[in-house]
Coordinates of C-alpha atoms in Angstrom, one line a residue:
Chain J
X1 CA 0.0 0.0 0.0
X2 CA 1.8 3.0 -1.2
X3 CA -0.2 5.6 0.7
X4 CA 1.1 8.5 2.7
X5 CA -2.2 9.1 4.5
X6 CA -2.2 8.3 8.2
X7 CA -4.5 5.3 8.7
X8 CA -6.0 6.5 12.0
X9 CA -5.7 9.4 14.4
X10 CA -7.7 9.9 17.5
X11 CA -7.4 13.2 19.4
X12 CA -8.4 14.0 22.9
X13 CA -11.2 11.4 23.0
X14 CA -13.5 11.7 26.0
X15 CA -16.3 9.5 27.0
X16 CA -18.7 9.4 29.9
X17 CA -21.1 6.8 31.0
X18 CA -23.6 8.7 33.1
X19 CA -21.5 10.7 35.5
X20 CA -18.6 8.4 35.3
X21 CA -15.9 9.6 32.9
X22 CA -14.3 6.5 31.4
X23 CA -12.0 8.2 28.9
X24 CA -10.4 11.5 30.0
X25 CA -8.9 12.8 26.7
X26 CA -7.0 10.1 25.0
X27 CA -5.0 10.5 21.8
X28 CA -3.3 8.1 19.5
X29 CA -1.8 8.1 16.1
X30 CA -1.5 4.9 14.0
X31 CA 0.9 5.2 11.1
X32 CA 1.2 2.7 8.3
X33 CA 2.5 -0.6 9.7
X34 CA 2.2 0.4 13.3
X35 CA 1.1 -2.2 15.8
X36 CA -0.2 -0.3 18.8
X37 CA -1.1 -2.3 21.9
X38 CA -3.4 -1.0 24.7
X39 CA -2.8 -2.5 28.1
X40 CA -4.3 -1.8 31.4
X41 CA -6.4 -3.2 34.2
X42 CA -10.0 -4.0 33.5
X43 CA -12.0 -0.8 33.8
X44 CA -9.1 1.3 32.6
X45 CA -11.1 2.2 29.4
X46 CA -8.9 0.4 26.9
X47 CA -11.8 -1.5 25.2
X48 CA -14.0 1.6 25.3
X49 CA -11.2 3.6 23.6
X50 CA -10.9 0.9 20.9
X51 CA -14.7 0.9 20.4
X52 CA -14.7 4.7 20.0
X53 CA -12.4 4.3 17.1
X54 CA -15.0 2.7 14.9
X55 CA -17.8 4.4 16.7
X56 CA -19.4 1.4 18.3
X57 CA -19.3 3.9 21.2
X58 CA -19.9 7.5 20.5
X59 CA -17.1 9.7 22.0
X60 CA -18.5 12.8 23.8
X61 CA -15.6 14.9 22.8
X62 CA -12.5 14.6 20.5
X63 CA -11.6 14.1 16.9
X64 CA -11.3 11.0 14.8
X65 CA -9.5 11.1 11.5
X66 CA -9.4 8.0 9.4
X67 CA -7.1 7.9 6.4
X68 CA -6.9 11.7 6.6
X69 CA -10.7 12.0 6.6
X70 CA -12.2 13.6 9.7
X71 CA -15.5 12.3 11.0
X72 CA -18.0 15.0 11.5
X73 CA -20.1 15.2 14.6
X74 CA -23.0 17.3 15.7
X75 CA -24.6 17.9 19.1
X76 CA -28.2 16.6 19.6
X77 CA -30.3 16.5 22.7
X78 CA -29.2 12.8 23.2
X79 CA -25.6 13.9 23.1
X80 CA -23.1 14.1 20.3
X81 CA -23.5 11.8 17.3
X82 CA -22.0 11.5 13.9
X83 CA -23.4 14.0 11.4
X84 CA -23.5 11.5 8.5
X85 CA -24.1 7.8 9.3
X86 CA -23.2 7.0 5.7
X87 CA -19.7 8.4 6.3
X88 CA -19.5 6.3 9.5
X89 CA -20.5 3.1 7.6
X90 CA -17.9 3.8 4.9
X91 CA -15.2 4.4 7.5
X92 CA -16.2 1.4 9.6
X93 CA -15.7 -0.7 6.4
X94 CA -12.0 0.4 6.5
X95 CA -11.5 -0.6 10.1
X96 CA -12.1 -4.3 10.6
X97 CA -12.8 -5.3 14.2
X98 CA -12.0 -8.7 15.8
X99 CA -14.0 -9.2 18.9
X100 CA -13.4 -11.0 22.2
X101 CA -16.4 -13.3 21.6
X102 CA -15.7 -13.7 17.8
X103 CA -19.2 -12.6 16.9
X104 CA -19.4 -14.6 13.8
X105 CA -22.9 -14.7 12.3
X106 CA -24.3 -18.0 13.5
X107 CA -26.6 -18.7 10.6
X108 CA -23.9 -18.5 8.0
X109 CA -21.1 -20.9 7.3
X110 CA -17.6 -19.8 7.8
X111 CA -17.1 -19.0 4.1
X112 CA -20.4 -17.1 4.1
X113 CA -19.2 -15.1 7.1
X114 CA -16.0 -14.1 5.3
X115 CA -17.7 -13.0 2.0
X116 CA -20.7 -11.3 3.6
X117 CA -19.3 -7.8 4.1
X118 CA -17.1 -7.7 1.0
X119 CA -20.1 -8.6 -1.2
X120 CA -22.8 -6.7 0.5
X121 CA -20.9 -3.7 1.9
X122 CA -18.1 -3.2 -0.5
X123 CA -20.0 -4.6 -3.5
X124 CA -17.4 -7.1 -4.6
X125 CA -18.4 -9.7 -7.2
X126 CA -19.3 -12.9 -5.3
X127 CA -17.1 -15.1 -7.3
X128 CA -14.0 -12.9 -6.6
X129 CA -15.0 -12.7 -2.9
X130 CA -15.2 -16.5 -2.6
X131 CA -11.8 -16.9 -4.2
X132 CA -10.2 -14.4 -1.9
X133 CA -12.1 -15.9 1.1
X134 CA -10.8 -19.3 0.3
X135 CA -7.2 -18.1 0.2
X136 CA -7.6 -16.2 3.5
X137 CA -9.1 -19.3 5.1
X138 CA -6.2 -21.3 3.9
X139 CA -3.9 -18.7 5.4
X140 CA -5.5 -19.0 8.9
X141 CA -5.5 -22.8 8.5
X142 CA -9.3 -23.2 8.1
X143 CA -9.8 -24.1 4.5
X144 CA -11.3 -27.5 5.5
X145 CA -13.7 -25.7 7.7
X146 CA -15.2 -23.4 5.0
X147 CA -18.6 -25.1 5.2
X148 CA -18.8 -25.4 8.9
X149 CA -21.1 -23.2 11.0
X150 CA -19.5 -21.2 13.8
X151 CA -21.1 -23.4 16.6
X152 CA -19.4 -26.4 15.0
X153 CA -15.9 -25.0 15.5
X154 CA -13.7 -24.5 18.6
X155 CA -13.2 -21.0 20.0
X156 CA -9.7 -20.8 18.5
X157 CA -11.0 -21.8 15.0
X158 CA -13.9 -19.2 15.3
X159 CA -11.4 -16.5 16.2
X160 CA -9.1 -17.3 13.3
X161 CA -12.2 -17.4 11.1
X162 CA -13.1 -13.9 12.5
X163 CA -9.6 -12.7 11.6
X164 CA -10.1 -14.0 8.1
X165 CA -13.4 -12.1 8.0
X166 CA -11.6 -9.0 9.1
X167 CA -8.9 -9.4 6.5
X168 CA -11.4 -9.9 3.7
X169 CA -12.2 -6.2 4.0
X170 CA -8.6 -5.4 3.2
X171 CA -8.8 -2.9 6.1
X172 CA -6.7 0.3 6.6
X173 CA -6.5 -0.7 10.3
X174 CA -7.4 -3.8 12.2
X175 CA -8.9 -3.4 15.6
X176 CA -8.5 -6.3 18.0
X177 CA -10.6 -6.3 21.2
X178 CA -9.0 -8.8 23.6
X179 CA -9.0 -11.5 20.9
X180 CA -7.6 -14.3 23.0
X181 CA -9.4 -13.5 26.3
X182 CA -12.3 -15.9 25.7
X183 CA -10.1 -18.8 24.6
X184 CA -8.9 -21.9 26.4
X185 CA -5.2 -21.5 27.0
X186 CA -4.2 -24.2 24.6
X187 CA -6.0 -22.4 21.7
X188 CA -4.4 -19.0 22.3
X189 CA -1.2 -19.9 20.5
X190 CA -2.8 -20.5 17.1
X191 CA -4.6 -17.2 17.2
X192 CA -1.5 -15.3 18.3
X193 CA 0.5 -16.9 15.5
X194 CA -1.9 -15.6 12.9
X195 CA -1.8 -12.2 14.4
X196 CA 2.0 -12.2 14.5
X197 CA 2.0 -13.0 10.8
X198 CA -0.2 -10.0 10.2
X199 CA 2.1 -7.7 12.1
X200 CA 5.1 -9.1 10.2
X201 CA 3.5 -8.3 6.9
X202 CA 3.0 -4.7 7.9
X203 CA -0.7 -4.5 8.7
X204 CA -1.6 -1.5 10.8
X205 CA -3.1 -2.9 14.0
X206 CA -4.5 -1.6 17.2
X207 CA -4.9 -4.2 19.8
X208 CA -6.3 -4.5 23.3
X209 CA -4.7 -7.5 25.1
X210 CA -3.6 -9.1 28.3
X211 CA -0.9 -11.0 26.5
X212 CA 2.1 -8.9 27.7
X213 CA 4.7 -11.2 26.1
X214 CA 3.0 -11.0 22.8
X215 CA 2.7 -7.2 23.1
X216 CA 6.4 -7.0 23.8
X217 CA 7.1 -9.1 20.7
X218 CA 5.0 -7.5 18.0
X219 CA 4.2 -3.9 19.1
X220 CA 5.7 -0.8 17.7
X221 CA 4.1 1.1 20.5
X222 CA 2.6 0.1 23.9
X223 CA 0.1 2.4 25.7
X224 CA -0.7 1.8 29.3
X225 CA -4.1 3.1 30.4
X226 CA -5.1 3.8 33.9
X227 CA -8.6 5.1 34.8
X228 CA -9.1 6.6 31.4
X229 CA -5.7 8.4 31.2
X230 CA -2.7 7.4 29.2
X231 CA -0.2 6.8 32.0
X232 CA 2.7 5.6 29.9
X233 CA 3.3 5.2 26.2
X234 CA 6.3 4.3 24.0
X235 CA 8.3 1.5 22.6
X236 CA 7.7 -1.9 24.2
X237 CA 11.2 -2.1 25.5
X238 CA 10.8 1.2 27.3
X239 CA 7.3 0.8 28.6
X240 CA 7.3 -2.9 29.5
X241 CA 10.9 -3.4 30.6
X242 CA 11.6 -0.1 32.2
X243 CA 8.3 1.3 33.5
X244 CA 8.5 4.7 35.2
X245 CA 5.4 4.5 37.3
X246 CA 4.9 2.4 40.3
X247 CA 1.4 1.5 39.1
X248 CA 2.6 0.0 35.8
X249 CA 5.4 -1.8 37.6
X250 CA 2.7 -3.4 39.8
X251 CA 0.5 -4.1 36.8
X252 CA 3.4 -5.9 35.0
X253 CA 4.5 -7.8 38.1
X254 CA 3.9 -11.6 38.1
X255 CA 0.6 -12.2 39.9
X256 CA 1.8 -15.3 41.8
Chain N
X1 CA -65.2 -37.6 -14.5
X2 CA -68.3 -39.7 -15.1
X3 CA -66.4 -42.9 -15.1
X4 CA -64.7 -41.8 -11.9
X5 CA -68.0 -41.1 -10.2
X6 CA -69.3 -44.6 -11.2
X7 CA -66.1 -46.2 -9.9
X8 CA -66.5 -44.4 -6.6
X9 CA -70.1 -45.3 -6.2
X10 CA -69.4 -48.9 -6.9
X11 CA -66.5 -48.9 -4.5
X12 CA -68.6 -47.3 -1.8
X13 CA -71.7 -49.3 -2.6
X14 CA -71.5 -51.0 0.7
X15 CA -72.4 -48.0 2.8
X16 CA -75.1 -45.4 2.7
X17 CA -73.2 -42.4 4.0
X18 CA -69.9 -42.1 2.2
X19 CA -71.3 -41.9 -1.3
X20 CA -69.6 -40.1 -4.1
X21 CA -71.9 -37.2 -3.3
X22 CA -70.9 -36.8 0.3
X23 CA -67.2 -37.4 -0.5
X24 CA -67.5 -34.5 -2.9
X25 CA -68.8 -32.4 -0.1
X26 CA -65.8 -33.3 2.0
X27 CA -63.5 -32.6 -1.0
X28 CA -64.9 -29.2 -1.5
X29 CA -64.7 -28.6 2.2
X30 CA -61.0 -29.6 2.1
X31 CA -60.2 -27.2 -0.7
X32 CA -62.1 -24.4 1.1
X33 CA -60.2 -25.0 4.3
X34 CA -56.9 -25.1 2.6
X35 CA -57.6 -22.0 0.7
X36 CA -58.8 -20.1 3.7
X37 CA -55.9 -21.2 5.9
X38 CA -53.2 -20.9 3.3
X39 CA -54.3 -17.4 2.2
X40 CA -54.7 -16.1 5.7
X41 CA -51.3 -17.4 6.7
X42 CA -49.7 -16.0 3.6
X43 CA -51.2 -12.5 4.0
X44 CA -50.7 -12.8 7.7
X45 CA -47.0 -13.4 7.5
X46 CA -46.5 -10.6 5.0
X47 CA -48.2 -8.2 7.4
X48 CA -46.3 -9.7 10.4
X49 CA -42.8 -9.0 9.2
X50 CA -43.1 -5.2 9.0
X51 CA -45.3 -5.2 12.1
X52 CA -42.7 -7.2 14.1
X53 CA -40.0 -4.8 13.0
X54 CA -42.2 -1.8 13.9
X55 CA -43.1 -3.4 17.2
X56 CA -39.5 -3.0 18.3
X57 CA -39.3 0.6 17.1
X58 CA -38.0 3.2 19.5
X59 CA -40.8 5.6 18.5
X60 CA -43.8 4.9 20.8
X61 CA -46.2 6.1 18.1
X62 CA -45.1 3.2 15.9
X63 CA -44.6 0.7 18.6
X64 CA -47.7 1.2 20.7
X65 CA -50.5 0.9 18.1
X66 CA -48.9 -2.4 16.9
X67 CA -48.8 -3.6 20.5
X68 CA -52.4 -2.6 21.0
X69 CA -53.4 -4.5 17.8
X70 CA -51.6 -7.7 18.8
X71 CA -52.9 -7.4 22.4
X72 CA -56.5 -7.2 21.3
X73 CA -56.3 -9.9 18.7
X74 CA -54.5 -12.3 20.9
X75 CA -56.7 -11.4 23.9
X76 CA -60.0 -12.3 22.3
X77 CA -61.4 -15.5 20.9
X78 CA -61.1 -16.0 17.2
X79 CA -64.8 -16.9 17.0
X80 CA -65.7 -13.5 18.4
X81 CA -63.4 -11.8 15.9
X82 CA -65.0 -13.8 13.1
X83 CA -68.5 -12.8 14.2
X84 CA -67.5 -9.1 14.5
X85 CA -66.0 -9.0 11.0
X86 CA -68.8 -11.1 9.5
X87 CA -71.7 -9.2 11.0
X88 CA -69.8 -6.0 11.5
X89 CA -69.0 -5.1 7.9
X90 CA -72.6 -4.1 7.1
X91 CA -72.4 -1.3 9.7
X92 CA -69.8 0.5 7.5
X93 CA -71.8 3.2 5.9
X94 CA -72.3 2.6 2.2
X95 CA -70.4 -0.7 2.0
X96 CA -73.4 -2.3 0.4
X97 CA -73.4 0.2 -2.4
X98 CA -69.6 0.0 -2.8
X99 CA -67.5 -2.1 -5.1
X100 CA -66.4 -4.2 -2.2
X101 CA -69.8 -5.5 -1.4
X102 CA -69.7 -8.5 -3.7
X103 CA -66.6 -9.5 -1.8
X104 CA -67.9 -9.0 1.7
X105 CA -71.3 -10.4 0.9
X106 CA -69.6 -13.8 0.7
X107 CA -68.8 -15.4 4.0
X108 CA -65.4 -16.4 2.7
X109 CA -63.9 -13.0 2.7
X110 CA -64.9 -11.8 6.1
X111 CA -63.6 -15.1 7.5
X112 CA -60.4 -14.7 5.5
X113 CA -60.0 -11.2 7.0
X114 CA -60.7 -12.3 10.6
X115 CA -58.2 -15.2 10.2
X116 CA -55.6 -13.0 8.6
X117 CA -55.8 -10.4 11.3
X118 CA -55.7 -13.1 14.0
X119 CA -52.7 -15.0 12.7
X120 CA -50.8 -11.8 11.8
X121 CA -51.1 -10.7 15.5
X122 CA -49.7 -14.0 16.7
X123 CA -47.0 -14.1 14.0
X124 CA -46.0 -10.6 14.8
X125 CA -45.3 -11.5 18.4
X126 CA -43.5 -14.7 17.4
X127 CA -41.2 -12.8 15.0
X128 CA -40.8 -9.9 17.5
X129 CA -39.5 -12.3 20.1
X130 CA -37.1 -13.9 17.6
X131 CA -35.8 -10.5 16.4
X132 CA -35.3 -9.3 20.0
X133 CA -33.2 -12.4 20.7
X134 CA -30.7 -11.8 18.0
X135 CA -27.3 -12.1 19.5
X136 CA -26.0 -8.6 20.5
X137 CA -22.5 -9.5 19.3
X138 CA -23.7 -10.4 15.8
X139 CA -25.5 -7.0 15.5
X140 CA -22.3 -5.3 16.7
X141 CA -20.2 -7.2 14.2
X142 CA -22.7 -6.1 11.4
X143 CA -22.3 -2.5 12.5
X144 CA -18.5 -2.8 12.8
X145 CA -18.3 -4.1 9.2
X146 CA -20.1 -1.0 7.9
X147 CA -23.6 -2.4 7.4
X148 CA -26.5 0.1 7.2
X149 CA -29.6 -0.6 9.3
X150 CA -31.7 -1.9 6.4
X151 CA -28.8 -4.1 5.2
X152 CA -28.2 -5.5 8.6
X153 CA -32.0 -6.2 9.0
X154 CA -32.0 -8.0 5.6
X155 CA -28.8 -10.0 5.9
X156 CA -28.3 -10.6 9.6
X157 CA -31.3 -9.9 11.8
X158 CA -34.2 -11.3 9.8
X159 CA -32.5 -14.5 8.5
X160 CA -31.4 -15.3 11.9
X161 CA -34.7 -14.4 13.5
X162 CA -36.8 -16.4 11.0
X163 CA -34.8 -19.5 11.7
X164 CA -35.3 -19.1 15.5
X165 CA -39.0 -18.4 14.9
X166 CA -39.5 -21.5 12.7
X167 CA -40.6 -24.1 15.4
X168 CA -43.0 -21.6 17.0
X169 CA -44.4 -20.6 13.6
X170 CA -45.0 -24.2 12.7
X171 CA -47.2 -24.4 15.8
X172 CA -49.0 -21.3 14.7
X173 CA -49.7 -22.9 11.3
X174 CA -51.2 -26.0 12.9
X175 CA -53.2 -23.8 15.3
X176 CA -54.7 -21.8 12.4
X177 CA -55.5 -25.1 10.6
X178 CA -57.5 -26.3 13.6
X179 CA -59.0 -22.9 14.4
X180 CA -60.3 -22.6 10.9
X181 CA -63.0 -25.0 11.9
X182 CA -64.9 -22.1 13.4
X183 CA -65.5 -20.8 9.8
X184 CA -68.4 -23.2 9.5
X185 CA -70.5 -21.2 11.9
X186 CA -70.7 -18.3 9.4
X187 CA -72.1 -20.6 6.7
X188 CA -68.8 -21.5 5.1
X189 CA -68.7 -25.1 3.8
X190 CA -65.2 -25.9 5.0
X191 CA -64.2 -29.3 6.2
X192 CA -66.1 -29.0 9.4
X193 CA -69.0 -27.5 7.6
X194 CA -69.1 -30.5 5.3
X195 CA -68.9 -32.8 8.3
X196 CA -71.8 -31.0 9.9
X197 CA -73.8 -31.3 6.7
X198 CA -73.2 -35.0 6.5
X199 CA -74.1 -35.4 10.1
X200 CA -77.3 -33.5 9.8
X201 CA -78.3 -35.3 6.7
X202 CA -77.7 -38.9 7.9
X203 CA -77.8 -38.3 11.6
X204 CA -74.5 -40.1 11.8
X205 CA -72.4 -37.9 14.1
X206 CA -69.6 -40.4 14.7
X207 CA -69.0 -41.3 11.1
X208 CA -69.2 -37.7 9.9
X209 CA -66.9 -36.2 12.5
X210 CA -64.4 -39.1 12.8
X211 CA -63.9 -39.0 9.1
X212 CA -63.3 -35.3 9.2
X213 CA -61.0 -35.7 12.2
X214 CA -58.9 -38.1 10.1
X215 CA -58.6 -35.5 7.3
X216 CA -57.5 -32.9 9.8
X217 CA -54.9 -35.3 11.2
X218 CA -53.5 -35.9 7.7
X219 CA -53.3 -32.2 7.1
X220 CA -51.6 -31.7 10.4
X221 CA -49.0 -34.4 9.7
X222 CA -48.3 -32.9 6.3
X223 CA -47.7 -29.5 7.9
X224 CA -45.4 -31.0 10.6
X225 CA -43.5 -32.9 7.9
X226 CA -42.9 -29.7 5.9
X227 CA -41.7 -27.9 9.0
X228 CA -39.5 -30.8 10.0
X229 CA -37.8 -30.6 6.6
X230 CA -37.5 -26.8 6.8
X231 CA -36.0 -27.0 10.3
X232 CA -33.5 -29.6 9.2
X233 CA -32.4 -27.4 6.3
X234 CA -32.5 -24.0 8.0
X235 CA -31.4 -24.9 11.6
X236 CA -28.4 -26.9 10.4
X237 CA -26.2 -24.3 12.2
X238 CA -27.5 -25.3 15.6
X239 CA -26.7 -29.0 15.2
X240 CA -23.4 -30.7 15.6
X241 CA -21.9 -31.6 12.3
X242 CA -22.8 -35.0 10.9
X243 CA -20.2 -37.4 9.6

């Protein structure tokens, strides 16, 4: 991708749930090929921050710029919302999300899941979408599962399938929301291996995870969130191996 | 046709009740019942889909009238609804002079209308429940992949909801088939009407009604068979993989 545009910028994102302020002005800039990892205790706002980036949550304040295109907001009596939902839909199609609980569409086979959005959102010819989907499924090691329904597969297979579904959109940025947290320990490895491959080929990724070792390995930047504030941020070696704050030291300390 | 009639009569020569003539009565009753039930189910389901979607609207002025409608039609007996439509149409000013009168003068159409409104009310609630139970994560994934609301409804929510609704809807079809027996009280010669006629003519209640019960049984089994096949096909995603 020979593009000079910045895939994703978030500036001063704030979000309240009722009176509780979950995000207190967070910024992030993902350049081409960046792998940015968000870590932090539960409740620190890392998933909410990620979900603000594709507007599954509406930020109350702040700017979002995807591929140099700012998203326009307006104030309504229900709070701030996007001015143009068509723009949001178009931008979401550039930001594929991989969820903690996979969220594959249960009534569709794996192959149908992978071609669904390319065909019906991007308007790709079905034949081409199927060919691409099959090579993506091959890549995540699930070509023999193409005709299976999600409930007929293990969690690890479903998550790798969900990654194939995300890749089928050829996204600007891939958003991973705790992709291994719902998996049995022995299934985590396969999913991480696929994700490592994506990082190696230069995909721009933003990732919420508890897998610190993996974060150290693949990230270009690690962001540590605490109570809705970016407490530390920088290269993994700096943040993870030489934390400045006591809090981050405690967070990274072995639990037993 | 004539040869067939003779053949029947010879075959049935041994009894006085089930002659070619009465069998023809049953046959016409059967076609009337099937027409009535099939048409009301068809129109009912076409009404129920948009109503079920509207029933979940966030705007109370869309949601509430639909709820009132389903509440009233599920809360009162079908027979009363049938009486109200059948006897009630004439109270509409000028309907007897209008172009609709030839339609509503026949008992068939008021009955069709009552049945349709009744089954649409039940079907709306069945679909409403199924739509409401769509997995939140699947809807979220649809949004995250850039689907507009209509596209999400068409590709994700409705296909998944219809599958979930299938077993309950199958029961509704059987329920309508059996409930359609009340059509005979407004002079419609449906299956039950035919049975009543045979009973009255020969004073043979058991033969007349047992025979009609057997026909209803066959119809019910056919409906169950069709739905079993549909469920096998459409609910494959809920079963473990075979082989």
